[in-house]
Amino acid sequence: MSEAHNEHESPIKTPKQLIAAVVAGFVVPVVIIVLLVNYVGNNALTGAGSSAMTAQAIAERIAPVAKVEIKDANAPRVYQTGEQLYKAVCAACHASGAAGAPKVGTADWAPRIAQGYDGMLKIALAGKGAMPARGGTSPDDVTDYEIGRAIVYMANASGGKLPEPAAPAQPASGAAGAPASGAPAAASGADASAAAAAAAAMASLKTAAPAAASAGSNLEAGKKLYNTVCMACHASGVMNAPKFGDKAAWAPRIATGIDTLHNAALHGLNAMPPKGGAANASDDDVKAAVDYMVSAAK
């Protein structure tokens, strides 16, 4: 009889056990519900209503493969900084040293910096080893000046102290596309008078024998100014500037006489601004830069 009575006896025998059973009856289901909600909420939905169906995601999926960008040919050119071009193009190899490229911020750049700005720019434009010419960019999209800025950025980030290359002069509005008729285009007012005077001066000196370089000209100062300013155009022939060392391009200019070349450099000619844009340079240094370029083209 006692054994049968024990079989039907409740496991809860004290008030404490009763309270524990009641609390567990409430807490356990709540904990289970919270865990289920967290489990469902942390899993990304793949069906309708998921993040794949947002307006932005749909727009990205149906976006056209090609895009047409219209640019104003007469608008001033906006050049990329060295850092911008580095991040957009050069970092693909120079950030990690891939394919033997000198890694930015390391001693790999020391022998390159020793070559000087001209040497590094020449290599960048022509390509070397696994690096294609111009780093794979097109001259229509990236100018020599922008490539030079990227070189200076990487070299200076690796221990160099190269000066920022001078920006090329912006062409005057409406200058591009002027029809060539074999004679100077007609100008108006003071511009016409100035153009006529310049043409007369050039014509009078056309048959003169080239004068000797200015006595005591400082070619070292000229080289320094060329490397920091003049090369922006004369290193690659930007805007029809006579290319450094190109004897054929410099021959007709040398034939006009050194004084004429000095005057053109000091006061500007066509797309070249006075002093090549180096307003703070002395007249003697500008003349020395001309002498330096002339000496390289003889």
XYZ file of C-alpha atoms in Angstrom:
298
model
C 0.000 0.000 0.000
C 2.821 2.389 0.874
C 4.576 1.765 -2.466
C 1.397 2.570 -4.479
C 0.932 5.736 -2.460
C 4.542 6.851 -3.255
C 4.013 6.392 -7.010
C 1.253 9.045 -7.078
C 3.046 11.445 -4.771
C 3.967 14.922 -6.279
C 7.701 15.702 -6.747
C 7.040 19.167 -5.271
C 7.053 18.737 -1.547
C 8.126 22.154 -0.234
C 7.139 25.803 -0.946
C 10.616 26.528 -2.319
C 10.283 23.753 -4.878
C 6.891 25.127 -5.912
C 8.296 28.647 -6.428
C 11.232 27.293 -8.441
C 8.890 25.296 -10.670
C 6.661 28.334 -11.335
C 9.614 30.598 -12.171
C 11.124 27.983 -14.473
C 7.777 27.640 -16.229
C 7.897 31.324 -17.157
C 11.618 31.876 -17.725
C 12.441 28.873 -19.874
C 9.833 29.631 -22.614
C 10.888 33.295 -22.690
C 14.550 32.350 -23.147
C 13.654 29.944 -25.930
C 11.578 32.611 -27.731
C 14.406 35.181 -27.484
C 16.913 32.691 -28.910
C 14.608 31.855 -31.810
C 14.065 35.539 -32.634
C 17.810 36.228 -32.646
C 18.445 33.204 -34.827
C 15.871 34.255 -37.415
C 16.836 37.928 -37.356
C 20.556 37.327 -37.922
C 20.038 35.252 -41.057
C 19.865 37.277 -44.322
C 16.630 36.820 -46.191
C 17.002 35.529 -49.726
C 13.425 35.783 -50.895
C 11.118 38.682 -51.658
C 11.567 41.594 -49.300
C 15.262 40.925 -48.716
C 18.059 43.478 -49.186
C 18.518 42.207 -52.739
C 15.196 43.827 -53.640
C 15.993 47.348 -52.452
C 15.816 50.188 -54.968
C 19.597 50.680 -54.875
C 20.340 46.999 -55.462
C 17.891 46.835 -58.362
C 19.338 50.001 -59.932
C 22.854 48.527 -59.743
C 21.722 45.310 -61.441
C 19.960 47.016 -64.334
C 22.567 49.757 -64.824
C 23.930 49.880 -68.402
C 27.365 48.417 -69.016
C 28.636 51.476 -70.894
C 28.253 55.116 -69.973
C 28.569 58.243 -72.082
C 30.353 61.185 -70.471
C 30.181 64.535 -72.260
C 33.013 66.970 -71.619
C 33.357 70.588 -72.633
C 36.430 70.763 -74.860
C 36.911 74.429 -74.002
C 36.672 73.944 -70.236
C 39.930 74.285 -68.277
C 41.609 70.946 -67.646
C 41.323 69.715 -64.069
C 44.452 67.731 -63.265
C 44.604 64.857 -60.795
C 46.924 65.211 -57.847
C 49.793 62.802 -57.472
C 48.001 61.036 -54.631
C 44.795 60.667 -56.653
C 46.572 59.114 -59.640
C 48.617 56.887 -57.329
C 45.483 55.522 -55.669
C 43.648 55.107 -58.977
C 46.438 53.494 -61.025
C 49.894 53.176 -59.488
C 48.873 51.573 -56.180
C 47.915 48.362 -57.997
C 51.623 47.472 -58.092
C 53.516 50.045 -56.042
C 51.461 49.583 -52.874
C 52.522 45.940 -52.536
C 55.619 45.755 -54.727
C 53.927 43.421 -57.199
C 55.869 42.343 -60.296
C 59.062 43.880 -58.945
C 57.636 47.410 -58.687
C 59.382 49.555 -56.035
C 57.097 49.553 -52.996
C 56.079 52.996 -51.785
C 57.509 53.910 -48.394
C 60.495 51.556 -48.626
C 64.162 51.803 -49.545
C 63.294 50.340 -52.960
C 62.941 53.929 -54.157
C 66.439 55.076 -53.166
C 68.182 54.092 -56.453
C 65.222 55.490 -58.442
C 65.321 58.810 -56.602
C 69.066 58.961 -57.305
C 68.225 58.971 -61.044
C 66.433 62.280 -60.622
C 62.976 63.381 -61.691
C 63.798 63.353 -65.422
C 65.050 59.781 -65.310
C 62.015 58.506 -63.411
C 59.584 60.361 -65.676
C 61.258 58.967 -68.784
C 60.931 55.415 -67.461
C 57.303 55.955 -66.438
C 56.370 57.297 -69.875
C 58.219 54.614 -71.840
C 57.598 51.672 -69.492
C 60.092 49.231 -68.044
C 60.005 45.546 -67.141
C 56.452 44.502 -66.289
C 55.237 48.114 -66.180
C 53.594 49.214 -69.437
C 54.159 52.662 -70.903
C 52.453 55.369 -68.835
C 51.429 52.726 -66.297
C 48.821 51.494 -68.780
C 46.994 54.835 -69.007
C 46.068 56.709 -72.170
C 47.522 60.163 -72.995
C 43.925 61.271 -73.613
C 43.015 60.524 -69.996
C 46.252 61.097 -68.076
C 48.770 63.780 -69.027
C 52.531 63.638 -68.627
C 52.176 66.307 -65.952
C 49.844 64.103 -63.897
C 52.207 61.155 -64.234
C 55.009 63.432 -63.040
C 52.938 64.435 -60.011
C 52.359 60.760 -59.162
C 56.105 60.091 -59.405
C 56.857 62.980 -57.045
C 54.178 61.759 -54.608
C 55.585 58.213 -54.498
C 59.215 59.336 -54.350
C 58.589 61.833 -51.544
C 56.580 59.234 -49.622
C 59.670 57.037 -49.843
C 62.230 59.509 -48.554
C 62.657 61.833 -51.536
C 62.391 65.614 -51.517
C 61.391 66.375 -55.097
C 59.608 69.645 -55.875
C 56.114 69.511 -57.349
C 56.304 69.844 -61.167
C 54.899 73.072 -62.566
C 51.458 72.848 -64.141
C 51.292 73.366 -67.917
C 49.687 76.581 -69.058
C 46.009 76.366 -69.920
C 45.283 77.202 -73.580
C 43.450 80.461 -74.116
C 39.703 80.179 -74.657
C 38.924 79.662 -78.318
C 42.568 79.144 -79.238
C 42.060 75.468 -80.034
C 40.650 74.644 -83.414
C 41.623 77.966 -85.066
C 41.923 77.388 -88.811
C 45.450 77.385 -90.219
C 45.656 79.273 -93.527
C 49.427 79.673 -93.904
C 49.283 83.228 -92.475
C 48.667 84.504 -88.939
C 44.992 84.770 -88.072
C 43.643 88.297 -88.003
C 43.523 89.900 -84.584
C 41.796 93.036 -83.405
C 42.933 96.246 -81.709
C 46.045 96.057 -79.557
C 46.348 92.285 -80.102
C 46.684 92.826 -83.856
C 49.380 95.456 -83.367
C 51.317 93.272 -80.948
C 51.091 90.284 -83.275
C 52.287 92.356 -86.230
C 55.214 93.739 -84.242
C 56.207 90.273 -83.084
C 55.953 88.892 -86.616
C 58.101 91.729 -87.958
C 60.723 91.166 -85.275
C 60.840 87.454 -86.019
C 61.065 88.070 -89.775
C 63.935 90.528 -89.405
C 65.899 87.952 -87.437
C 64.971 84.953 -89.560
C 68.125 85.025 -91.646
C 70.447 86.118 -88.886
C 73.086 83.690 -87.784
C 72.468 82.212 -84.355
C 74.090 84.316 -81.703
C 76.362 82.811 -79.124
C 74.920 81.979 -75.748
C 74.883 84.820 -73.273
C 78.274 85.408 -71.772
C 78.593 83.934 -68.353
C 75.206 82.219 -68.513
C 74.727 79.840 -65.633
C 73.708 76.535 -67.183
C 73.338 74.940 -63.765
C 70.726 77.518 -62.794
C 69.105 76.978 -66.163
C 69.007 73.232 -65.633
C 67.422 73.715 -62.222
C 64.680 75.945 -63.596
C 64.119 73.563 -66.492
C 63.699 70.602 -64.133
C 61.196 72.440 -61.954
C 59.219 74.445 -64.528
C 60.105 74.198 -68.206
C 60.047 70.421 -68.465
C 56.294 70.393 -67.825
C 55.894 71.216 -71.518
C 59.319 70.836 -73.128
C 60.002 67.298 -71.855
C 57.140 65.835 -73.898
C 56.266 68.590 -76.373
C 52.991 69.642 -74.756
C 51.038 72.215 -76.808
C 53.659 72.193 -79.591
C 56.498 73.228 -77.280
C 59.863 72.229 -78.836
C 60.844 68.994 -77.155
C 64.047 68.990 -75.095
C 66.968 67.679 -77.166
C 64.951 67.589 -80.418
C 67.371 69.223 -82.860
C 64.846 69.369 -85.695
C 62.285 71.170 -83.547
C 64.799 73.628 -82.106
C 66.724 74.400 -85.326
C 64.311 77.046 -86.719
C 64.026 78.639 -83.306
C 67.781 78.755 -82.779
C 68.066 80.355 -86.208
C 66.112 83.389 -84.973
C 68.880 84.232 -82.525
C 69.370 83.762 -78.808
C 68.023 87.239 -78.021
C 64.736 86.387 -79.704
C 64.478 83.160 -77.723
C 65.223 85.002 -74.485
C 62.566 87.605 -75.286
C 59.955 84.940 -76.083
C 60.688 83.127 -72.817
C 60.511 86.319 -70.755
C 57.346 87.723 -72.315
C 55.550 84.572 -73.439
C 54.697 83.212 -76.872
C 51.511 81.480 -78.071
C 50.437 79.039 -75.333
C 53.549 79.669 -73.223
C 52.961 82.282 -70.501
C 55.644 84.840 -69.529
C 58.604 83.113 -67.902
C 56.902 79.794 -68.551
C 54.596 80.490 -65.623
C 57.493 80.904 -63.141
C 56.620 84.483 -62.231
C 59.083 84.525 -59.309
C 62.063 83.428 -61.412
C 64.652 86.091 -62.254
C 65.232 87.176 -65.860
C 68.767 85.773 -65.720
C 67.519 82.349 -64.600
C 64.913 82.285 -67.376
C 67.601 83.143 -69.936
C 69.848 80.473 -68.436
C 67.057 77.897 -68.843
C 66.764 78.857 -72.518
C 70.544 78.536 -72.927
C 70.411 75.119 -71.279
C 67.724 73.851 -73.652
C 69.489 75.363 -76.667
C 72.788 73.731 -75.708
C 71.052 70.338 -75.560
C 69.630 70.784 -79.061
C 72.858 71.719 -80.855
